Amino acid sequence: MKVSRSGGKTAPRLLQDLILYDPRHLPATGYNILTDLPPQYEEGKTFPIQVGRGSCRHEWVLKHDQSDAPGIEHTPGPFTVYLVAAYCTSCRCHLELSVSFKGKENDIDPCPNEFHPLHHFLYTPRTLNGHPIVKDGVGPAAWSDRQLFQCSSIKCPASLVVQIRSPRLTPDWVAMLTDKDVIKSRAKKAMEEYPERLEGHAVPPSASVLANLRTYIANAWTEQEGRKIQGTNKKWLLSLGEPCADLLQYLGFRRDELDWIPPRPNTAEVKPFKDPLNVLLDDVDKELLVLISQRPYEERQMAKVSYTAVLAMADFEKALGCLDYKKSLASRTIDLTHAEHPFYAGLGATGDFHDDLIGYAYDRQIACDVENTPYYLECLQGIEEGRSSEDLQTKVAIEASSDKISLKDVRGAYRDLGLDGQSENLDDDTIIGTFQSRILDAPKQELEMRRALMVIGQNRSSDKIQFIASKSVTTYEQALTWLGATEDMDDGFLLSMYSVKVDEKPSDEQIARHAVTLVAQKRNSSALRGWLETGILGEIEMDIGYAYNRLGISDRTIDDETILAAYNFHVGEAPSQLNDLRSALKAIAKSKESRFLQSFMNSGMLTSEYSPSEWPAGLQNIGNTCYLNSLLQFYFTVKPLRDLVLGFDEYKMPIEEGNLKMKKVGSRKVSRKEVERAQRFVYELKKLFKSMISTPTAQVTPEQELARLTLVSSTKEDIIRRHSVLSAHHPSLGEVNGLPVFGPSLPSVFQDSEGDPALTGSLSVEPPESPLSRTDINGDASSEDTLVEAAAPEYNDFMMTDPEEKEQQQQILEDKENLPPNKSDLICHSTLENHTVPLEDSSPSRTNVQQHYLNPVDERRKKEQDPALVNGAPPSPNRPPPFPPRPKPEEQKSAMQEEVEIGAQQDVTEVIANVLFQLQCAIKPESFDEDGEQIDQVKRLFFGKQRYNTEDRQGTIRKRDEFISNIIVDVASASRDIYAALDGAFDVQEVEVGGSLEPQYTTISELPPVLQILVQRVQFDPKKKSAFKSTHHLELKETIYMDRYMDSGDASLLERRRECWKWKKDLIDLEAQRAELSTTELGLNIPEVLVSTSASLQQIAEATALDDDPIEVSPALLQCLEMAADEAKRELESIDANIKHLTTNINSQFTDLRNIPYRLQAVFIHRGLVNYGHYWIYIYDFDRKMWRKYNDEYVTEVKDTAEIFEKESTDRPQTPYFLVYVKDDLKNELVTSVCRNIESPTEPQDVVMKDVVEDPGEDLVHNNSISSTSHTTSNQAASHPYGIWTSTGSNTRSGEW
């Protein structure tokens, strides 16, 4: 069994492991005795070796001058740091043990204390090294191993750093000082150079050489400045001299011609030593003592060195608060060839622990590592049995009574079923089958077998096994398991399984019928309920051809979601035909073997494996609002925003004029009218959020008023009301096969076009004054037309001028989002007047799509047009505004519905900006910045600051900061990863300032906790004079690091960025060169063209050789072509190599910067073309560690994340256009995906209910608001397509339960 890394060890255990820990000699398994949890011990099996061959059993001796250990009674405070330094008397390695209590100033209670008698340390993987050990650059062949631990007690801030360093003296230097032959050779050479001076002197023994060097080092601490060691000194010449120059210079000795100047340590430094030279000399002094102690006794006597070592263990224990921990007086009785039984190490304890500390160690382990509780309980049981301890026996009994099971019990349970040794490779069905076979063979042992099966089920967290063991059927899942059925089985097949069960064992008929009843209730199956009452299954499978026709589907290759959309549309149109429609959907699901559709048929929702309280609610599409639904789902998961909305009264802005005078949002003051409108928006949002939390249904319906306030800004609201033409059809963004297409537009390319209403923030619904701009709608159409391709219409009514794109749209089946709500809206009959005029000419900047944002004057001027844009969102896209046809009205729609429909056509960035603007308008400020801008919860949550750095000709850099709510990235030219896309927003570019171009680059001066990234996909084709959507792939990463983009003031970071910009410029030049050599009209590169030309000339010469007038080809020409081809090929290969090299450099330039991580939380998706399509969102649940897909009313788990992160190989792939990353260390505080508190339904009452104002300020709701119900009435409950309980009585407003 693989052991998780979440367990820990007590301080005494860690110190005991430090004696055996040698990072140079880990065992072959890679096990690390200091940082890894010990292997799990199982009786009868070989226990793995925990230390490597050649490792040292350390004897740590204290280094006084480098230590700052606590006194016996010292209590650490919030700024305390203990430091104990030691060295090993065997291997000479150095150890530093640092305990810091910094981090918290209040509410701390360091261990040991009343509740935590010992530190319990958890290994923290963010160590500086890990394995293998690393070079640290301190000296020749130096290495260090540094590990970090944290006390698991919440109130104890103790963090422990354990660092082991290599000896200062390398093996070569040790040999130089101790090898007799080396010393002899060195001394003989000195005697030959100075025969008279050294006459009669003997070769010094090794201990004397070591002692002499130690003396020179010791003298360096006391001798006066300028004192030298004579180069002809006899002791110096015989012991060290010139051959030891490398060692001496490493120690700080300096040459002065023939003499040597000793090192100059910092004698004024207060201990413990921090000065590198002081630490070095102290380390070497201790190593010399170790080497002297290892010499023979006679040599030590001659050197006259006395050496008394002080062991460091007592100081270690004082620093870790375990000097006098409670020990056991009893001897250990368990000894399976180990000096200390592995169960002690398993609990992070030692064999001398008192029983109370054994219990404490067990409690800490299971608190920190719940997954391995069975093994820790086995350790506790083993120690209790070995010690025969009554206290531990009581502890074990208490744990067992709380339904905890030990690993020993689990292994015993497997053995009882005859499955010993196979448990890891068995699935639940095999285990259940074995159990059933065993009780058939030995029915008297059934009770014992069931107990064993229950233990296995609890250990595997398998409800299926536990259900079989308990022999009860109380839930839908248990009913399926008992019947041997699966969720995708239809009712008829399930009854077949029932018959098999009853035939095998007639006595089980009652439990079998109960199981069918549970399934019938869960599926809301009238067929099963009818069978239970009459014994007849009334539902007959529908013919597959009729099934598709019944749902109005002619193309059987369309995806499951579109099929489900068609089903829901028809159910909404004709609820009384629900049973017939369900039969059609069931037949299609079975024919396609679609688990997606079968899951919906079985449970009424697409997340049937989860209860509603554990799953987010979906949002009904109320007409072209799939993008709105995605946005609302995202905002709902942002916990601080959700809390703000739900507790809005606490944050609400007072509307008195005195309070509004200073209110400034987006660099401008806001009016009372805007604040009142914004507060209506928040109250509507609050009602929706409350409904999403409390609804017992799988989805809720947003109200029209919320959609209007979200999609339409206050400025556009006034314009729309002045110009809107009420009509009986949906305003569309164009048509496909005569059918209108809907949905908000994608963010588009930007350009500076004066007078374009789409760019100045105003929406004109009036078409240009042209006789070709009128449309007439006549006739009727059935609901099937929404999903069936129109049969060869006589007209082409498209809102685009590109014939290729027009043809492509004609071949594409309508997306789900294009389902209009009214039958009369489905078909536009063409006249000569309804053909759209070509889009106007334009000239967007090709240099950098970000350039539009870098002109502060133009930006402010444009923002003034629409308050929603002042918060940093981009202006409207560069395209003519979509305008609806102007039919003869058949019936009048409400003004609000009209505004919602037109609002749905707005640029998605405008919608986001409008939401943030209104949230800020609605709440009171926390403070104001230097420009008077309101600072509030929304600003702090979503807004950062971007800094523009512009460099003039004199090299002076001007800086300007702006609030931003998103970063805009571009994927127009090619596929790229998220970093390459982000680089485009921050790389250097040239901007026009005062008639000249100046370089400008962007940095981030302040990052928001919630980082939003807008993907620029809509571009403008100047040749075709039309907009198009880029479908290039954007490679997302689950974690991005923003260090490289920060305005940190680090000159080295800026230099790295400049180097990267140069590489990118070179890369562009190289790619241009490669394009010249690779691109020809023949589809061949230049080398291939030259080779093909040469071959063709040769063929021509050979074919005409026998003709009267042969064509002669000069051999020199062929040779020239061959040489040119070779040269072009080499050049192409060289360019490719350089491109690869530059790309590698660019991609690796910042990989070491990983201090500011952000985690991907949401991905907004669009599928379709530039003028229409469908939107949905993926949101990551950090608690459950899963992705969900929010597709209007359907919320499903993403089983394969490839659909999010990998490129689709289709002509119309889904493309991310808006990303949300959250700060990694705050992710759990920032986002929670599931927030449900389902209210129990009350008894139905047939009374007329008056409207009740739910919140203060709800009287501000617009007079024209249309309330929509989010529940069905009693007469609909029986035929509700989702089979979920609904209320009875009068229709009530959403949120008034």
Coordinates of C-alpha atoms in Angstrom, one line a residue, residues 76-243:
P76 CA 9.6 30.9 23.1
G77 CA 7.8 34.1 21.9
P78 CA 6.6 35.2 18.5
F79 CA 10.1 36.3 17.5
T80 CA 12.2 33.5 18.9
V81 CA 14.7 31.5 16.9
Y82 CA 16.7 28.7 18.3
L83 CA 19.9 27.5 16.5
V84 CA 22.0 24.4 17.4
A85 CA 25.0 23.6 15.3
A86 CA 26.9 20.3 15.5
Y87 CA 29.4 18.1 13.7
C88 CA 29.7 14.4 13.4
T89 CA 32.8 12.8 15.0
S90 CA 32.7 10.0 12.5
C91 CA 32.1 11.5 9.0
R92 CA 32.8 15.2 9.9
C93 CA 29.5 16.4 8.4
H94 CA 28.0 19.5 9.8
L95 CA 24.4 19.8 11.1
E96 CA 22.4 23.0 11.7
L97 CA 19.0 22.7 13.4
S98 CA 17.0 25.9 13.4
V99 CA 13.7 26.3 15.1
S100 CA 11.7 29.5 14.4
F101 CA 8.6 30.6 16.1
K102 CA 8.1 33.6 13.8
G103 CA 4.9 34.1 11.7
K104 CA 2.2 34.7 14.3
E105 CA 2.1 37.4 16.9
N106 CA -1.3 36.6 18.5
D107 CA -3.1 33.6 19.7
I108 CA 0.0 31.3 19.8
D109 CA 0.6 28.5 22.2
P110 CA 4.0 26.8 21.4
C111 CA 4.5 23.2 22.1
P112 CA 5.0 21.6 24.6
N113 CA 1.7 22.7 26.3
E114 CA -1.3 21.2 28.1
F115 CA -2.8 19.7 24.9
H116 CA 0.4 19.1 22.9
P117 CA 3.1 17.6 25.1
L118 CA 5.5 17.4 22.2
H119 CA 6.0 19.0 18.8
H120 CA 4.6 16.8 16.0
F121 CA 6.4 17.8 12.8
L122 CA 5.1 17.4 9.3
Y123 CA 7.6 17.4 6.4
T124 CA 7.1 20.3 4.1
P125 CA 8.0 19.5 0.5
R126 CA 9.0 23.1 -0.3
T127 CA 12.6 22.3 0.7
L128 CA 15.5 24.0 -1.0
N129 CA 16.8 20.8 -2.4
G130 CA 15.0 17.5 -2.0
H131 CA 16.9 14.6 -3.5
P132 CA 19.6 14.2 -4.6
I133 CA 21.8 16.5 -2.5
V134 CA 22.9 19.6 -4.2
K135 CA 26.1 21.7 -4.6
D136 CA 26.0 24.8 -2.6
G137 CA 29.2 26.5 -3.8
V138 CA 30.7 26.9 -0.4
G139 CA 33.9 25.0 -1.2
P140 CA 35.4 22.3 -3.4
A141 CA 33.0 19.4 -3.9
A142 CA 30.7 21.0 -1.3
W143 CA 27.1 19.8 -0.9
S144 CA 24.2 20.5 1.4
D145 CA 20.9 18.9 2.2
R146 CA 18.2 21.2 3.7
Q147 CA 14.8 19.9 4.8
L148 CA 11.8 21.9 6.3
F149 CA 9.3 20.7 8.8
Q150 CA 6.3 22.4 10.4
C151 CA 4.6 21.7 13.7
S152 CA 1.1 20.3 13.1
S153 CA -0.4 22.1 16.1
I154 CA -2.6 25.0 14.8
K155 CA -1.5 27.3 17.6
C156 CA 2.2 26.4 17.5
P157 CA 4.1 28.4 14.8
A158 CA 7.3 26.3 15.1
S159 CA 9.0 25.6 11.9
L160 CA 12.1 23.5 11.8
V161 CA 15.0 23.6 9.3
V162 CA 17.4 20.7 9.3
Q163 CA 20.5 21.3 7.2
I164 CA 23.4 18.9 6.8
R165 CA 26.5 20.1 5.0
S166 CA 29.6 18.3 3.6
P167 CA 32.9 18.4 5.5
R168 CA 35.0 21.5 4.7
L169 CA 38.1 19.4 4.2
T170 CA 37.9 17.3 1.0
P171 CA 39.3 13.8 0.8
D172 CA 42.4 15.1 -1.1
W173 CA 43.1 17.7 1.6
V174 CA 42.6 15.1 4.3
A175 CA 45.1 12.8 2.5
M176 CA 47.5 15.8 2.3
L177 CA 47.3 16.3 6.1
T178 CA 47.2 12.6 7.2
D179 CA 48.8 10.3 4.6
K180 CA 52.3 9.4 5.8
D181 CA 53.8 9.0 2.4
V182 CA 52.4 12.4 1.2
I183 CA 53.7 14.1 4.4
K184 CA 57.1 12.4 4.0
S185 CA 57.4 13.5 0.3
R186 CA 56.5 17.0 1.2
A187 CA 59.0 17.1 4.1
K188 CA 61.8 15.6 2.0
K189 CA 61.3 18.2 -0.7
A190 CA 61.5 21.0 1.9
M191 CA 64.7 19.4 3.4
E192 CA 66.2 19.3 -0.1
E193 CA 65.4 23.0 -0.6
Y194 CA 66.7 24.1 2.9
P195 CA 69.3 21.4 3.8
E196 CA 71.1 23.5 6.4
R197 CA 68.0 24.9 8.0
L198 CA 66.2 21.6 8.4
E199 CA 69.3 19.5 9.1
G200 CA 68.5 16.9 11.8
H201 CA 64.7 17.4 11.7
A202 CA 62.5 14.4 11.3
V203 CA 59.3 14.0 9.3
P204 CA 56.4 15.1 11.5
P205 CA 53.6 12.5 12.2
S206 CA 50.1 13.1 10.9
A207 CA 48.7 14.2 14.3
S208 CA 51.4 16.9 14.5
V209 CA 50.6 18.2 11.0
L210 CA 47.0 18.5 12.0
A211 CA 47.8 20.1 15.3
N212 CA 50.1 22.6 13.7
L213 CA 47.5 23.7 11.2
R214 CA 45.0 24.0 14.0
T215 CA 47.5 26.2 15.9
Y216 CA 48.0 28.5 13.0
I217 CA 44.2 28.9 12.7
A218 CA 43.8 29.5 16.5
N219 CA 46.6 32.1 16.4
A220 CA 44.7 34.0 13.7
W221 CA 42.0 34.9 16.3
T222 CA 44.5 36.5 18.7
E223 CA 47.5 37.8 16.6
Q224 CA 47.8 41.5 15.7
E225 CA 47.1 42.8 12.2
G226 CA 50.1 42.5 10.0
R227 CA 51.7 39.5 11.7
K228 CA 53.2 37.1 9.1
I229 CA 54.2 33.5 9.1
Q230 CA 57.8 33.3 7.7
G231 CA 58.0 31.1 4.6
T232 CA 61.2 29.6 6.0
N233 CA 59.7 28.7 9.3
K234 CA 60.8 25.1 10.1
K235 CA 57.4 23.9 11.4
W236 CA 55.7 25.6 8.5
L237 CA 58.0 24.0 5.9
L238 CA 57.8 20.5 7.3
S239 CA 54.0 20.4 8.0
L240 CA 52.5 22.5 5.3
G241 CA 54.5 24.8 3.0
E242 CA 53.9 25.5 -0.7
P243 CA 52.3 22.1 -1.6

